[in-house]
């Protein structure tokens, strides 16, 4: 059999480059659910996503940057198949362990990233990505969005939630201080420190930049919701 190995160009962004929080660290992966459950309700958030993308029992969905499976596990109970994709083996191991314990057999895991995951099956009904896209610098975010567009059926939905800045640039100091302090109050000192790392070393950007990228790759923004000035939800449809 003539199996050609995919050649990765030398200019390709290295998705496993260590910038910001190191999710390949098994200690971070082990503590992730504990840490995050101090300021998130995984089940409630997942129900909201399921409702916003109108996930049906016959649907297939990809979760890109799925982490320990915050969305994957509830989604697998609600639809035909979930493709759980993450660049970190440690995070994916936690997700697999939870799927096993829940007795869910309709989850396919892939250790891959926004820029490397090759979807082999039919185009999917929906893609979900929660607090993950900010790991890519802006140019590569647009490439990732185009790749997601190509994995969806026409009419398919992309649900994107991320740390995206919806405040005017001149108020960045007070907004970022408020975010760090608020996180410290809600989730403790270690999450406040992670927030500092996020701001300093990861690639969150402004909403008007993300709006442009989403539309330029061919999506229609159906909903754009902002509960906080540094978190945004987009529900986009593939035209
Ligand atoms: C903050 S966690 C979010 C995990 C999960 N979506 C959730 O809601 O809890 C960010 C995740 O993105 C993953 N990640 C980072 N860069 C990635 C990339 N280029 N492609 C796919 N996943 C990536 C990390 O390994 C980590 O699991």
CSV table of N, CA, C and O and ligand atoms in Angstrom, one decimal, residues 13-17 21-24 32-33 36 40 42 63-71 85-89 91-92 112-117 128-136 161-162 194 198 202, ligand 1:
chain,number,residue,atom,x,y,z
A,13,UNK,N,2.6,26.7,12.4
A,13,UNK,CA,2.6,27.0,13.8
A,13,UNK,C,2.7,25.7,14.6
A,13,UNK,O,1.9,24.8,14.3
A,14,UNK,N,3.5,25.7,15.6
A,14,UNK,CA,3.6,24.5,16.4
A,14,UNK,C,2.6,24.5,17.6
A,14,UNK,O,2.8,25.2,18.5
A,15,UNK,N,1.5,23.8,17.4
A,15,UNK,CA,0.4,23.8,18.3
A,15,UNK,C,0.8,23.3,19.7
A,15,UNK,O,0.1,23.5,20.7
A,16,UNK,N,1.9,22.5,19.8
A,16,UNK,CA,2.3,22.0,21.1
A,16,UNK,C,3.3,22.9,21.8
A,16,UNK,O,3.9,22.5,22.8
A,17,UNK,N,3.6,24.0,21.1
A,17,UNK,CA,4.6,24.9,21.7
A,17,UNK,C,4.0,25.3,23.1
A,17,UNK,O,2.8,25.6,23.2
A,21,UNK,N,-0.6,28.4,30.1
A,21,UNK,CA,-0.8,27.3,31.0
A,21,UNK,C,-0.5,26.0,30.3
A,21,UNK,O,-0.8,25.8,29.1
A,22,UNK,N,0.3,25.1,31.0
A,22,UNK,CA,0.7,23.9,30.3
A,22,UNK,C,-0.2,22.7,30.6
A,22,UNK,O,-0.1,22.0,31.6
A,23,UNK,N,-1.2,22.5,29.7
A,23,UNK,CA,-2.2,21.5,29.8
A,23,UNK,C,-1.6,20.1,29.6
A,23,UNK,O,-2.3,19.1,29.8
A,24,UNK,N,-0.4,20.0,29.2
A,24,UNK,CA,0.2,18.7,29.1
A,24,UNK,C,0.8,18.2,30.4
A,24,UNK,O,1.2,17.0,30.5
A,32,UNK,N,-7.8,20.0,37.1
A,32,UNK,CA,-8.5,20.9,36.2
A,32,UNK,C,-10.0,21.0,36.6
A,32,UNK,O,-10.6,22.0,36.8
A,33,UNK,N,-10.7,19.8,36.8
A,33,UNK,CA,-12.1,19.8,37.1
A,33,UNK,C,-12.4,20.5,38.4
A,33,UNK,O,-13.3,21.2,38.6
A,36,UNK,N,-11.8,24.3,38.0
A,36,UNK,CA,-12.8,25.0,37.2
A,36,UNK,C,-14.2,24.9,37.8
A,36,UNK,O,-15.0,25.8,37.5
A,40,UNK,N,-17.4,27.4,37.4
A,40,UNK,CA,-18.3,27.0,36.3
A,40,UNK,C,-19.2,25.9,36.8
A,40,UNK,O,-18.8,25.1,37.6
A,42,UNK,N,-20.4,22.7,35.0
A,42,UNK,CA,-20.2,22.0,33.7
A,42,UNK,C,-21.5,21.5,33.1
A,42,UNK,O,-21.7,21.7,31.9
A,63,UNK,N,-15.8,18.3,19.4
A,63,UNK,CA,-15.4,19.3,20.4
A,63,UNK,C,-13.9,19.5,20.2
A,63,UNK,O,-13.1,18.6,20.4
A,64,UNK,N,-13.5,20.7,19.8
A,64,UNK,CA,-12.1,21.0,19.5
A,64,UNK,C,-11.5,21.7,20.7
A,64,UNK,O,-11.9,22.8,21.0
A,65,UNK,N,-10.5,21.1,21.3
A,65,UNK,CA,-9.9,21.6,22.5
A,65,UNK,C,-10.8,21.2,23.7
A,65,UNK,O,-11.2,22.0,24.6
A,66,UNK,N,-11.2,19.9,23.6
A,66,UNK,CA,-12.2,19.4,24.5
A,66,UNK,C,-11.8,19.3,26.0
A,66,UNK,O,-12.6,19.2,26.9
A,67,UNK,N,-10.5,19.3,26.2
A,67,UNK,CA,-10.0,19.2,27.6
A,67,UNK,C,-10.4,17.9,28.3
A,67,UNK,O,-10.4,16.8,27.7
A,68,UNK,N,-10.9,18.0,29.5
A,68,UNK,CA,-11.3,16.8,30.3
A,68,UNK,C,-12.7,16.3,30.0
A,68,UNK,O,-13.2,15.5,30.6
A,69,UNK,N,-13.4,17.0,29.0
A,69,UNK,CA,-14.7,16.5,28.6
A,69,UNK,C,-15.9,17.2,29.1
A,69,UNK,O,-17.0,16.7,29.2
A,70,UNK,N,-15.7,18.5,29.6
A,70,UNK,CA,-16.8,19.3,30.2
A,70,UNK,C,-18.0,19.2,29.3
A,70,UNK,O,-19.1,19.1,29.8
A,71,UNK,N,-17.8,19.3,28.0
A,71,UNK,CA,-19.0,19.3,27.1
A,71,UNK,C,-19.2,17.9,26.5
A,71,UNK,O,-20.3,17.4,26.3
A,85,UNK,N,-11.5,16.1,20.6
A,85,UNK,CA,-10.1,16.4,20.0
A,85,UNK,C,-9.4,17.4,21.0
A,85,UNK,O,-9.9,18.4,21.3
A,86,UNK,N,-8.2,17.0,21.3
A,86,UNK,CA,-7.4,17.9,22.2
A,86,UNK,C,-5.9,17.6,21.9
A,86,UNK,O,-5.5,16.5,21.6
A,87,UNK,N,-5.1,18.7,22.0
A,87,UNK,CA,-3.7,18.5,21.7
A,87,UNK,C,-2.9,17.9,22.9
A,87,UNK,O,-1.8,17.4,22.8
A,88,UNK,N,-3.6,17.9,24.1
A,88,UNK,CA,-2.9,17.4,25.3
A,88,UNK,C,-3.3,16.0,25.6
A,88,UNK,O,-4.4,15.7,26.0
A,89,UNK,N,-2.3,15.1,25.6
A,89,UNK,CA,-2.6,13.7,26.0
A,89,UNK,C,-3.2,13.6,27.4
A,89,UNK,O,-4.0,12.8,27.7
A,91,UNK,N,-4.9,15.8,29.2
A,91,UNK,CA,-6.3,16.3,29.3
A,91,UNK,C,-7.2,15.2,28.7
A,91,UNK,O,-8.3,14.9,29.2
A,92,UNK,N,-6.8,14.7,27.5
A,92,UNK,CA,-7.6,13.7,26.8
A,92,UNK,C,-7.7,12.4,27.7
A,92,UNK,O,-8.8,11.8,27.7
A,112,UNK,N,-5.0,15.7,18.8
A,112,UNK,CA,-4.6,16.5,17.7
A,112,UNK,C,-5.1,17.9,18.0
A,112,UNK,O,-5.8,18.2,19.0
A,113,UNK,N,-4.8,18.9,17.1
A,113,UNK,CA,-5.2,20.3,17.4
A,113,UNK,C,-6.0,20.9,16.3
A,113,UNK,O,-6.3,20.3,15.3
A,114,UNK,N,-6.3,22.2,16.5
A,114,UNK,CA,-7.1,23.0,15.5
A,114,UNK,C,-6.4,22.9,14.1
A,114,UNK,O,-7.1,22.9,13.1
A,115,UNK,N,-5.1,22.9,14.1
A,115,UNK,CA,-4.4,22.9,12.8
A,115,UNK,C,-4.0,21.6,12.3
A,115,UNK,O,-3.6,21.5,11.1
A,116,UNK,N,-4.2,20.5,13.1
A,116,UNK,CA,-3.7,19.2,12.6
A,116,UNK,C,-4.8,18.2,12.6
A,116,UNK,O,-4.6,17.2,11.9
A,117,UNK,N,-5.9,18.4,13.2
A,117,UNK,CA,-7.0,17.4,13.2
A,117,UNK,C,-7.5,17.2,11.8
A,117,UNK,O,-7.9,18.2,11.2
A,128,UNK,N,-18.1,22.4,18.5
A,128,UNK,CA,-18.1,23.2,19.8
A,128,UNK,C,-16.6,23.5,20.2
A,128,UNK,O,-15.8,22.5,20.1
A,129,UNK,N,-16.3,24.7,20.6
A,129,UNK,CA,-15.0,24.9,21.1
A,129,UNK,C,-15.1,25.9,22.2
A,129,UNK,O,-15.5,27.1,22.0
A,130,UNK,N,-14.6,25.5,23.4
A,130,UNK,CA,-14.8,26.3,24.6
A,130,UNK,C,-13.5,26.6,25.3
A,130,UNK,O,-12.7,25.7,25.6
A,131,UNK,N,-13.2,27.9,25.4
A,131,UNK,CA,-11.9,28.4,26.0
A,131,UNK,C,-10.7,27.7,25.5
A,131,UNK,O,-9.8,27.3,26.3
A,132,UNK,N,-10.6,27.6,24.2
A,132,UNK,CA,-9.4,26.9,23.6
A,132,UNK,C,-8.8,27.7,22.4
A,132,UNK,O,-7.5,27.7,22.3
A,133,UNK,N,-9.6,28.4,21.6
A,133,UNK,CA,-9.0,29.0,20.4
A,133,UNK,C,-8.0,30.0,20.7
A,133,UNK,O,-7.1,30.3,19.9
A,134,UNK,N,-8.1,30.6,21.9
A,134,UNK,CA,-7.1,31.7,22.3
A,134,UNK,C,-5.7,31.1,22.4
A,134,UNK,O,-4.7,31.9,22.6
A,135,UNK,N,-5.5,29.8,22.3
A,135,UNK,CA,-4.1,29.3,22.3
A,135,UNK,C,-3.4,29.5,21.0
A,135,UNK,O,-2.2,29.3,21.0
A,136,UNK,N,-4.1,30.0,20.0
A,136,UNK,CA,-3.5,30.2,18.7
A,136,UNK,C,-3.3,31.7,18.5
A,136,UNK,O,-4.2,32.5,18.8
A,161,UNK,N,-17.0,29.7,22.4
A,161,UNK,CA,-16.9,30.5,23.6
A,161,UNK,C,-15.5,30.6,24.0
A,161,UNK,O,-14.7,29.7,24.0
A,162,UNK,N,-15.1,31.9,24.3
A,162,UNK,CA,-13.6,32.0,24.6
A,162,UNK,C,-13.4,33.3,25.4
A,162,UNK,O,-14.4,34.1,25.5
A,194,UNK,N,-3.4,31.8,37.2
A,194,UNK,CA,-3.6,31.3,35.8
A,194,UNK,C,-4.1,32.4,34.9
A,194,UNK,O,-3.8,32.4,33.7
A,198,UNK,N,-2.7,33.7,31.5
A,198,UNK,CA,-3.5,33.8,30.3
A,198,UNK,C,-3.3,35.1,29.6
A,198,UNK,O,-3.0,35.2,28.4
A,202,UNK,N,-0.9,34.1,26.6
A,202,UNK,CA,-1.8,33.5,25.6
A,202,UNK,C,-2.3,34.5,24.6
A,202,UNK,O,-1.8,35.7,24.7
B,1,LIG,C1,-8.9,26.0,29.2
B,1,LIG,S1,-8.9,24.4,28.5
B,1,LIG,C2,-10.6,24.2,28.0
B,1,LIG,C3,-11.0,22.7,27.9
B,1,LIG,C4,-12.5,22.5,27.7
B,1,LIG,N1,-12.9,22.9,26.4
B,1,LIG,C5,-13.3,23.0,28.8
B,1,LIG,O1,-14.3,23.7,28.5
B,1,LIG,O2,-13.1,22.8,30.0
B,1,LIG,C6,-8.0,24.6,27.0
B,1,LIG,C7,-7.8,23.3,26.2
B,1,LIG,O3,-7.3,23.6,24.9
B,1,LIG,C8,-6.4,22.7,24.6
B,1,LIG,N2,-5.6,23.2,23.5
B,1,LIG,C9,-4.6,24.1,23.5
B,1,LIG,N3,-4.1,24.4,22.3
B,1,LIG,C10,-4.8,23.6,21.4
B,1,LIG,C11,-4.8,23.4,20.0
B,1,LIG,N4,-4.0,24.0,19.2
B,1,LIG,N5,-5.7,22.5,19.5
B,1,LIG,C12,-6.6,21.8,20.3
B,1,LIG,N6,-6.6,22.0,21.6
B,1,LIG,C13,-5.8,22.8,22.2
B,1,LIG,C14,-5.6,22.4,25.8
B,1,LIG,O4,-4.9,21.2,25.8
B,1,LIG,C15,-6.7,22.4,26.9
B,1,LIG,O5,-7.3,21.1,27.0
